[in-house]
Amino acid sequence: SQKIEQNSEALNIQEGKTATLTCNYTNYSPAYLQWYRQDPGRGPVFLLLIRENEKEKRKERLKVTFDTTLKQSLFHITASQPADSATYLCALGDQGGKLIFGQGTELSVKP
Amino acid sequence: GAVVSQHPSWVICKSGTSVKIECRSLDFQATTMFWYRQFPKQSLMLMATSNEGSKATYEQGVEKDKFLINHASLTLSTLTVTSAHPEDSSFYICSAPPGTRDFYEQYFGPGTRLTVT
């Protein structure tokens, strides 16, 4: 069956450093991959989408890479700030819009 | 940006009663909406795909008679949890892709916290 794995442990980094989150998947060929931010008790907020034929996408301080051979995506937040502290979710999508989510990685940025 | 709302934001009900949760797209029309459930410290699990004007498509293992979905208009989908039990207590979230943009970009509602006592 399909499986998505994200860094299971919380990630603690110092303000100003780059946070790198990992998303690995098996038994699936997604049409695209998305990253979301989720704060406690709130719904996910869309951050970035990368399609299967794309290698890298950037948006302000965010960068995502997508390696369909390794079945892996890396999500980077550069110049991290305490306000970036949240849980980040990786999601794989099909052509119909259905998403399969990873369990999320909790990021904590210390001042 | 595209906004999706949910009502209520939280609800407490007694075991055996039914609860209706609304999902609205406020500034766009959504022919498709998705319903997810999230247990504490766990991932979002897709429950069903709601299609305007037709029956919902349920994921494997989701009881369609227990979780009734009605997509009555292009801006409203409802999820009714029938004969709720404590194990149905969870965070229910809907999402919708804005039709005027990339279909793959989805916007999520703020979620509804259901507690069944």
Tab-separated table of C-alpha atoms in Angstrom:
chain	number	residue	atom	x	y	z
A	1	SER	CA	0.000	0.000	0.000
A	2	GLN	CA	0.993	3.628	-0.386
A	3	LYS	CA	3.214	5.002	2.318
A	4	ILE	CA	4.513	8.488	3.052
A	5	GLU	CA	7.142	9.153	5.686
A	6	GLN	CA	8.290	12.470	7.057
A	7	ASN	CA	10.913	13.190	9.713
A	8	SER	CA	9.188	11.628	12.695
A	9	GLU	CA	11.162	13.594	15.249
A	10	ALA	CA	10.575	17.264	15.870
A	11	LEU	CA	13.125	19.539	14.277
A	12	ASN	CA	14.643	22.228	16.486
A	13	ILE	CA	16.781	24.898	14.862
A	14	GLN	CA	18.169	28.323	15.638
A	15	GLU	CA	16.685	31.445	14.129
A	16	GLY	CA	18.400	32.412	10.887
A	17	LYS	CA	19.401	28.858	9.980
A	18	THR	CA	17.937	26.785	7.163
A	19	ALA	CA	15.381	24.141	8.083
A	20	THR	CA	15.285	21.058	5.868
A	21	LEU	CA	12.360	18.665	6.045
A	22	THR	CA	12.191	15.317	4.279
A	23	CYS	CA	9.304	13.466	2.675
A	24	ASN	CA	9.796	9.928	1.344
A	25	TYR	CA	7.151	7.799	-0.282
A	26	THR	CA	6.701	4.270	-1.620
A	27	ASN	CA	4.233	2.392	-3.812
A	28	TYR	CA	2.895	5.516	-5.453
A	29	SER	CA	3.483	7.644	-8.526
A	30	PRO	CA	1.999	11.041	-7.718
A	31	ALA	CA	1.071	13.586	-10.350
A	32	TYR	CA	2.321	16.263	-7.966
A	33	LEU	CA	3.473	16.856	-4.421
A	34	GLN	CA	2.431	19.625	-2.070
A	35	TRP	CA	3.679	21.081	1.193
A	36	TYR	CA	1.358	22.540	3.796
A	37	ARG	CA	1.773	24.316	7.090
A	38	GLN	CA	-0.549	23.422	9.967
A	39	ASP	CA	-0.801	25.270	13.252
A	40	PRO	CA	-2.397	23.579	16.310
A	41	GLY	CA	-6.164	23.312	16.013
A	42	ARG	CA	-6.223	24.817	12.515
A	43	GLY	CA	-6.619	23.526	8.989
A	44	PRO	CA	-3.581	23.139	6.715
A	45	VAL	CA	-2.386	26.146	4.735
A	46	PHE	CA	-1.086	25.553	1.207
A	47	LEU	CA	2.556	26.525	0.682
A	48	LEU	CA	3.973	25.015	-2.490
A	49	LEU	CA	3.118	22.571	-5.242
A	50	ILE	CA	5.618	20.778	-7.448
A	51	ARG	CA	4.641	18.572	-10.364
A	52	GLU	CA	6.129	15.208	-11.257
A	53	ASN	CA	8.092	16.703	-14.165
A	54	GLU	CA	9.596	19.503	-12.077
A	55	LYS	CA	12.795	19.278	-10.065
A	56	GLU	CA	12.686	22.407	-7.946
A	57	LYS	CA	10.316	25.206	-6.980
A	58	ARG	CA	10.949	28.362	-4.997
A	59	LYS	CA	8.700	30.867	-3.275
A	60	GLU	CA	10.285	33.600	-1.200
A	61	ARG	CA	12.210	31.808	1.594
A	62	LEU	CA	10.794	28.401	0.656
A	63	LYS	CA	12.323	25.859	-1.681
A	64	VAL	CA	11.099	22.384	-2.527
A	65	THR	CA	12.825	19.679	-4.551
A	66	PHE	CA	11.223	16.593	-6.021
A	67	ASP	CA	13.143	13.487	-7.045
A	68	THR	CA	10.760	10.924	-8.546
A	69	THR	CA	13.579	8.385	-8.896
A	70	LEU	CA	14.438	8.500	-5.214
A	71	LYS	CA	10.755	9.076	-4.389
A	72	GLN	CA	11.722	11.934	-2.157
A	73	SER	CA	10.980	15.599	-1.645
A	74	LEU	CA	13.004	18.044	0.415
A	75	PHE	CA	11.468	21.222	1.812
A	76	HIS	CA	13.761	24.065	2.838
A	77	ILE	CA	13.010	27.205	4.815
A	78	THR	CA	15.921	29.634	4.633
A	79	ALA	CA	16.585	32.389	7.173
A	80	SER	CA	14.116	30.714	9.508
A	81	GLN	CA	12.146	32.767	12.009
A	82	PRO	CA	10.304	31.824	15.219
A	83	ALA	CA	7.063	32.521	13.305
A	84	ASP	CA	7.920	29.567	11.053
A	85	SER	CA	7.368	27.204	14.007
A	86	ALA	CA	4.540	24.853	13.035
A	87	THR	CA	3.887	21.366	11.722
A	88	TYR	CA	4.673	20.904	8.042
A	89	LEU	CA	2.784	18.335	6.022
A	90	CYS	CA	3.800	16.667	2.795
A	91	ALA	CA	0.972	15.492	0.524
A	92	LEU	CA	0.940	13.460	-2.677
A	93	GLY	CA	-1.793	14.133	-5.196
A	94	ASP	CA	-3.433	12.443	-8.150
A	95	GLN	CA	-5.125	13.920	-11.229
A	96	GLY	CA	-8.487	13.952	-9.465
A	97	GLY	CA	-7.257	16.171	-6.652
A	98	LYS	CA	-7.177	13.488	-3.963
A	99	LEU	CA	-4.339	13.978	-1.483
A	100	ILE	CA	-2.480	11.481	0.679
A	101	PHE	CA	-0.765	13.161	3.624
A	102	GLY	CA	2.337	12.336	5.596
A	103	GLN	CA	2.164	12.489	9.363
A	104	GLY	CA	3.921	15.847	9.451
A	105	THR	CA	7.120	17.192	10.973
A	106	GLU	CA	6.986	19.629	13.856
A	107	LEU	CA	9.435	22.493	13.399
A	108	SER	CA	10.522	24.716	16.248
A	109	VAL	CA	12.653	27.774	15.534
A	110	LYS	CA	14.327	29.235	18.603
A	111	PRO	CA	15.249	32.921	18.803
B	1	GLY	CA	-6.946	34.374	-1.807
B	2	ALA	CA	-9.506	31.611	-1.899
B	3	VAL	CA	-11.335	31.141	1.399
B	4	VAL	CA	-13.054	28.053	2.736
B	5	SER	CA	-15.105	28.248	5.914
B	6	GLN	CA	-16.515	25.565	8.188
B	7	HIS	CA	-19.326	25.662	10.697
B	8	PRO	CA	-19.359	24.981	13.515
B	9	SER	CA	-15.733	25.315	14.596
B	10	TRP	CA	-16.386	22.954	17.467
B	11	VAL	CA	-19.294	20.856	18.672
B	12	ILE	CA	-20.008	18.567	21.587
B	13	CYS	CA	-22.790	16.022	21.233
B	14	LYS	CA	-24.150	13.031	23.093
B	15	SER	CA	-23.565	9.506	21.885
B	16	GLY	CA	-26.282	8.382	19.479
B	17	THR	CA	-27.128	11.821	18.126
B	18	SER	CA	-26.301	13.224	14.683
B	19	VAL	CA	-24.146	16.218	13.899
B	20	LYS	CA	-23.989	18.263	10.682
B	21	ILE	CA	-20.836	20.098	9.617
B	22	GLU	CA	-20.919	22.678	6.824
B	23	CYS	CA	-18.128	23.535	4.423
B	24	ARG	CA	-18.453	26.661	2.290
B	25	SER	CA	-16.293	28.162	-0.407
B	26	LEU	CA	-16.690	31.896	0.156
B	27	ASP	CA	-15.233	33.512	-2.952
B	28	PHE	CA	-15.202	30.761	-5.541
B	29	GLN	CA	-17.316	27.908	-6.803
B	30	ALA	CA	-16.270	24.366	-6.018
B	31	THR	CA	-17.695	21.468	-7.974
B	32	THR	CA	-15.534	19.178	-5.871
B	33	MET	CA	-14.793	19.271	-2.166
B	34	PHE	CA	-12.910	16.814	-0.020
B	35	TRP	CA	-13.542	15.735	3.565
B	36	TYR	CA	-10.705	14.678	5.861
B	37	ARG	CA	-10.469	13.461	9.430
B	38	GLN	CA	-7.486	14.006	11.695
B	39	PHE	CA	-6.883	12.326	15.045
B	40	PRO	CA	-4.462	13.931	17.531
B	41	LYS	CA	-0.839	13.809	16.422
B	42	GLN	CA	-1.827	11.942	13.278
B	43	SER	CA	-2.054	12.730	9.610
B	44	LEU	CA	-5.106	13.895	7.706
B	45	MET	CA	-7.012	10.941	6.312
B	46	LEU	CA	-9.221	11.438	3.280
B	47	MET	CA	-12.756	10.269	3.990
B	48	ALA	CA	-14.642	11.127	0.823
B	49	THR	CA	-14.839	13.245	-2.299
B	50	SER	CA	-17.944	15.410	-2.502
B	51	ASN	CA	-19.246	16.195	-5.991
B	52	GLU	CA	-21.868	18.861	-6.685
B	53	GLY	CA	-25.019	17.313	-8.053
B	54	SER	CA	-23.943	13.705	-7.650
B	55	LYS	CA	-23.175	11.124	-4.995
B	56	ALA	CA	-20.052	11.359	-2.916
B	57	THR	CA	-17.205	8.912	-3.411
B	58	TYR	CA	-16.047	7.315	-0.174
B	59	GLU	CA	-12.600	5.985	0.625
B	60	GLN	CA	-12.167	2.367	1.580
B	61	GLY	CA	-13.181	1.708	5.157
B	62	VAL	CA	-15.388	4.805	5.500
B	63	GLU	CA	-19.038	3.958	6.177
B	64	LYS	CA	-21.186	5.916	3.750
B	65	ASP	CA	-24.312	5.388	5.846
B	66	LYS	CA	-22.613	6.837	8.891
B	67	PHE	CA	-20.957	9.815	7.230
B	68	LEU	CA	-23.574	11.363	4.964
B	69	ILE	CA	-22.287	13.900	2.471
B	70	ASN	CA	-24.461	16.298	0.508
B	71	HIS	CA	-23.031	18.764	-2.011
B	72	ALA	CA	-26.150	20.811	-2.554
B	73	SER	CA	-24.644	23.786	-4.364
B	74	LEU	CA	-21.402	24.986	-5.897
B	75	THR	CA	-20.416	26.635	-2.617
B	76	LEU	CA	-21.706	24.261	0.055
B	77	SER	CA	-20.975	20.696	1.101
B	78	THR	CA	-22.229	19.152	4.340
B	79	LEU	CA	-21.002	16.173	6.327
B	80	THR	CA	-23.462	14.585	8.741
B	81	VAL	CA	-22.113	12.178	11.323
B	82	THR	CA	-25.070	9.937	12.151
B	83	SER	CA	-25.480	8.077	15.430
B	84	ALA	CA	-22.197	9.483	16.660
B	85	HIS	CA	-20.074	7.516	19.103
B	86	PRO	CA	-17.043	8.553	21.172
B	87	GLU	CA	-14.697	6.986	18.619
B	88	ASP	CA	-16.013	9.488	16.054
B	89	SER	CA	-14.501	12.296	18.115
B	90	SER	CA	-11.958	13.914	15.812
B	91	PHE	CA	-10.992	17.007	13.846
B	92	TYR	CA	-12.933	17.158	10.576
B	93	ILE	CA	-11.519	19.305	7.789
B	94	CYS	CA	-12.799	20.062	4.308
B	95	SER	CA	-10.898	21.332	1.300
B	96	ALA	CA	-11.701	22.612	-2.150
B	97	PRO	CA	-9.696	23.427	-5.269
B	98	PRO	CA	-10.511	26.892	-6.647
B	99	GLY	CA	-11.963	26.286	-10.076
B	100	THR	CA	-10.403	29.352	-11.654
B	101	ARG	CA	-6.867	28.379	-10.746
B	102	ASP	CA	-4.715	25.297	-10.892
B	103	PHE	CA	-7.001	22.493	-9.834
B	104	TYR	CA	-4.250	20.929	-7.833
B	105	GLU	CA	-3.951	23.881	-5.487
B	106	GLN	CA	-6.346	23.267	-2.624
B	107	TYR	CA	-7.671	25.449	0.146
B	108	PHE	CA	-8.608	23.984	3.473
B	109	GLY	CA	-11.236	25.056	5.937
B	110	PRO	CA	-10.275	25.826	9.539
B	111	GLY	CA	-11.632	22.485	10.734
B	112	THR	CA	-14.400	21.362	13.077
B	113	ARG	CA	-13.562	19.737	16.395
B	114	LEU	CA	-16.181	17.082	17.214
B	115	THR	CA	-16.373	15.634	20.706
B	116	VAL	CA	-18.884	12.859	21.377
B	117	THR	CA	-19.653	12.193	25.021
